[in-house]
Coordinates of C-alpha atoms in Angstrom, one line a residue:
Chain A
G1 CA -4.4 -29.7 -17.3
I2 CA -5.1 -26.4 -18.7
Q3 CA -3.0 -25.2 -21.7
V4 CA -2.0 -21.6 -22.2
E5 CA -0.7 -20.5 -25.6
Q6 CA 0.6 -17.1 -26.4
S7 CA 1.2 -15.5 -29.8
P8 CA 3.4 -14.3 -31.4
P9 CA 6.4 -15.8 -29.7
D10 CA 8.5 -12.9 -30.9
L11 CA 7.7 -9.3 -31.9
I12 CA 9.8 -6.5 -33.1
L13 CA 8.5 -3.0 -33.3
Q14 CA 9.6 0.4 -34.1
E15 CA 9.2 3.0 -31.3
G16 CA 5.7 4.5 -31.5
A17 CA 4.0 1.6 -33.0
N18 CA 1.0 -0.3 -31.6
S19 CA 0.8 -4.0 -30.9
T20 CA -1.5 -6.7 -29.8
L21 CA -0.5 -9.8 -27.9
R22 CA -2.8 -12.8 -27.7
C23 CA -3.3 -15.4 -24.9
N24 CA -5.5 -18.5 -25.7
F25 CA -6.4 -21.0 -22.9
S26 CA -8.0 -24.3 -23.1
D27 CA -10.5 -24.4 -20.3
S28 CA -12.6 -22.1 -18.2
V29 CA -10.6 -20.0 -15.8
N30 CA -11.5 -17.7 -12.8
N31 CA -8.2 -15.8 -12.9
L32 CA -6.1 -14.4 -15.7
Q33 CA -3.2 -12.1 -15.2
W34 CA -0.6 -10.4 -17.5
F35 CA 3.0 -9.9 -16.5
H36 CA 5.9 -8.1 -17.9
Q37 CA 9.4 -9.4 -17.4
N38 CA 11.9 -6.6 -18.1
P39 CA 15.4 -7.1 -19.5
W40 CA 16.7 -7.3 -16.0
G41 CA 14.5 -10.2 -15.1
Q42 CA 12.0 -8.5 -12.9
L43 CA 8.4 -9.8 -13.2
I44 CA 5.8 -7.0 -12.9
N45 CA 2.1 -7.7 -12.6
L46 CA 0.3 -5.7 -15.2
F47 CA -3.3 -6.7 -15.0
Y48 CA -5.6 -9.0 -13.2
I49 CA -8.3 -9.5 -15.7
P50 CA -10.5 -12.7 -15.6
S51 CA -13.1 -10.9 -17.9
G52 CA -13.8 -7.5 -19.4
T53 CA -11.5 -4.7 -20.2
K54 CA -8.9 -2.7 -18.2
Q55 CA -6.6 0.1 -19.0
N56 CA -3.5 1.4 -17.4
G57 CA -1.9 4.3 -19.3
R58 CA -0.8 3.0 -22.8
L59 CA -1.5 -0.6 -21.9
S60 CA -4.9 -2.2 -22.0
A61 CA -6.3 -5.7 -21.7
T62 CA -9.3 -7.5 -22.7
T63 CA -10.4 -11.0 -21.7
V64 CA -13.3 -12.8 -23.4
A65 CA -13.8 -15.7 -21.0
T66 CA -16.5 -17.3 -23.0
E67 CA -14.2 -17.6 -26.0
R68 CA -11.1 -18.4 -23.9
Y69 CA -8.8 -15.7 -24.9
S70 CA -7.2 -12.6 -23.7
L71 CA -5.5 -9.7 -25.6
L72 CA -3.0 -7.3 -24.3
Y73 CA -2.7 -3.9 -26.3
I74 CA 0.4 -1.8 -26.2
S75 CA 0.0 1.6 -27.8
S76 CA 2.7 4.1 -28.8
S77 CA 5.4 1.6 -27.7
Q78 CA 8.5 2.8 -26.0
T79 CA 11.9 1.1 -25.7
T80 CA 11.1 0.5 -22.0
D81 CA 8.2 -1.8 -23.2
S82 CA 10.8 -4.3 -24.3
G83 CA 10.9 -7.6 -22.5
V84 CA 8.8 -10.6 -22.2
Y85 CA 5.0 -10.6 -21.7
F86 CA 3.4 -13.5 -19.9
C87 CA -0.2 -14.6 -19.6
A88 CA -1.1 -16.7 -16.7
V89 CA -4.3 -18.4 -15.8
A90 CA -5.6 -20.1 -12.7
E91 CA -7.3 -23.5 -12.4
G92 CA -8.5 -25.5 -9.5
S93 CA -9.7 -24.3 -6.0
Q94 CA -6.3 -23.1 -5.0
G95 CA -6.1 -20.8 -8.0
N96 CA -2.3 -21.5 -8.7
L97 CA -1.2 -19.7 -11.9
I98 CA -0.3 -21.6 -15.1
F99 CA 2.0 -19.6 -17.3
G100 CA 2.2 -19.3 -21.0
K101 CA 5.7 -19.3 -22.6
G102 CA 5.5 -15.6 -23.3
T103 CA 5.8 -13.2 -26.1
K104 CA 9.3 -11.5 -26.4
L105 CA 8.9 -7.9 -27.4
S106 CA 11.7 -5.7 -28.7
V107 CA 11.0 -2.1 -29.3
K108 CA 13.7 -0.3 -31.5
P109 CA 14.4 3.4 -31.1
Chain B
D1 CA 11.2 -1.9 2.7
A2 CA 7.9 -3.6 2.2
G3 CA 7.6 -6.2 -0.5
I4 CA 9.1 -9.6 -1.4
T5 CA 12.8 -10.2 -1.3
Q6 CA 15.0 -13.1 -2.4
S7 CA 18.5 -14.0 -1.5
P8 CA 21.0 -14.6 -2.8
R9 CA 20.7 -12.8 -6.1
Y10 CA 23.3 -15.1 -7.8
K11 CA 24.6 -18.5 -6.6
I12 CA 27.1 -20.9 -8.0
T13 CA 27.4 -24.3 -6.5
E14 CA 28.6 -27.8 -7.4
T15 CA 26.7 -31.0 -8.1
G16 CA 25.8 -32.7 -4.9
R17 CA 25.9 -29.8 -2.6
Q18 CA 23.0 -28.6 -0.6
V19 CA 21.7 -25.0 -1.4
T20 CA 19.1 -23.0 0.2
L21 CA 17.3 -20.1 -1.4
M22 CA 15.6 -17.7 0.8
C23 CA 12.4 -15.7 0.4
H24 CA 10.9 -13.1 2.7
Q25 CA 7.7 -11.0 2.4
T26 CA 6.5 -8.2 4.5
W27 CA 2.8 -8.1 3.2
S28 CA 1.6 -11.0 5.6
H29 CA 0.3 -12.7 2.4
S30 CA -1.1 -16.2 3.1
Y31 CA 0.1 -17.7 -0.1
M32 CA 3.7 -18.1 -1.2
F33 CA 5.2 -19.9 -4.2
W34 CA 8.3 -21.0 -5.8
Y35 CA 8.7 -21.1 -9.6
R36 CA 11.6 -21.9 -11.8
Q37 CA 12.2 -20.3 -15.1
D38 CA 13.9 -22.1 -18.0
L39 CA 14.2 -21.3 -21.7
G40 CA 11.6 -23.1 -23.6
H41 CA 9.6 -23.9 -20.5
G42 CA 8.5 -20.6 -19.2
L43 CA 7.6 -20.4 -15.5
R44 CA 6.8 -23.6 -13.7
L45 CA 5.5 -24.1 -10.2
I46 CA 7.8 -26.1 -7.9
Y47 CA 6.0 -25.8 -4.5
Y48 CA 3.5 -23.6 -2.8
S49 CA 2.3 -22.8 0.7
A50 CA -1.2 -21.7 1.7
A51 CA -0.2 -20.7 5.2
A52 CA 2.5 -21.4 7.8
D53 CA 3.1 -25.1 8.2
I54 CA 1.1 -25.9 5.1
T55 CA 2.9 -26.8 1.9
D56 CA 2.1 -28.6 -1.3
K57 CA 3.8 -29.8 -4.5
G58 CA 3.5 -28.0 -7.8
E59 CA 4.4 -29.2 -11.3
V60 CA 8.1 -30.0 -10.8
P61 CA 8.8 -30.7 -7.1
D62 CA 11.3 -33.5 -7.4
G63 CA 14.7 -32.6 -5.9
Y64 CA 13.4 -29.8 -3.8
V65 CA 12.3 -29.4 -0.2
V66 CA 10.3 -26.4 1.3
S67 CA 9.4 -25.3 4.8
R68 CA 7.3 -22.5 6.1
S69 CA 7.5 -22.1 9.9
K70 CA 6.7 -18.4 9.8
T71 CA 4.3 -16.7 7.5
E72 CA 6.9 -14.3 6.1
N73 CA 9.6 -16.8 5.1
F74 CA 9.5 -19.6 2.5
P75 CA 12.9 -21.1 1.9
L76 CA 13.6 -23.5 -0.9
T77 CA 16.3 -26.2 -0.5
L78 CA 18.1 -28.2 -3.1
E79 CA 19.2 -31.2 -1.0
S80 CA 21.7 -32.5 -3.5
A81 CA 22.0 -30.1 -6.5
T82 CA 22.1 -31.4 -10.1
R83 CA 23.0 -29.6 -13.3
S84 CA 19.4 -29.9 -14.4
Q85 CA 18.5 -27.6 -11.5
T86 CA 20.5 -24.7 -13.0
S87 CA 17.7 -22.1 -13.6
V88 CA 16.3 -18.8 -12.4
Y89 CA 14.2 -19.2 -9.3
F90 CA 11.3 -16.8 -8.5
C91 CA 9.4 -16.6 -5.2
A92 CA 5.9 -15.1 -5.3
S93 CA 3.1 -14.3 -3.0
R94 CA -0.5 -13.3 -2.9
D95 CA -3.1 -12.8 -0.2
E96 CA -5.7 -15.4 0.8
T97 CA -8.4 -14.1 -1.4
A98 CA -8.7 -16.4 -4.4
P99 CA -8.3 -15.2 -7.0
S100 CA -5.9 -12.3 -6.4
K101 CA -2.9 -10.7 -7.9
L102 CA 0.4 -12.4 -7.7
F103 CA 3.6 -10.5 -6.8
F104 CA 7.1 -11.7 -7.6
G105 CA 10.5 -11.3 -6.0
S106 CA 13.6 -10.3 -8.1
G107 CA 14.8 -13.9 -8.6
T108 CA 17.8 -16.0 -7.8
Q109 CA 20.0 -17.1 -10.7
L110 CA 21.5 -20.5 -9.7
S111 CA 24.2 -22.3 -11.6
V112 CA 25.1 -25.9 -10.7
L113 CA 28.5 -26.9 -12.0

């Protein structure tokens, strides 16, 4: 089945810094989503982005489907950005998401 | 309140007992899912349902049973709990348009002693 790899696995930032998280996938997809899991465990859908670029406040995401990768940019990071960021892609007609193992982000004040 | 809710939030049980985790959504989404989250494995799909009375296996279905008699409810049952089923369980839903955004409940932390 399709493989999803995220990098880096861990990232420590000082508040105010920018960061880029990467998601590589092994096959063509028709669905790619980014999620944030906060320190309390809640999973929040950040972006649905099978291709192109989207922005939401300090977060933006770009997916280059032909090259099988997606990037999540976090600008001017805040302590509330801490948590784990998951990339998930869908394969098959049912579109069930396959998750990467996540990038754990810690933003220090 | 609208959304997707899971209960209980925390559960401790013993090996061999039957446990049912509840999931309820108010969006009338067609699709519902159960995932488990474990260190080193990320989120793995247990079962999913495309509509009432339609369910199918995911990546790790062994030891679990699901039912979906009503669109809004999707309970997950561990018929005879094992220690390897200690995990955090997430229910999720999306509408019938494929592809579409997936929304998660708050999770159930299950410990099997």
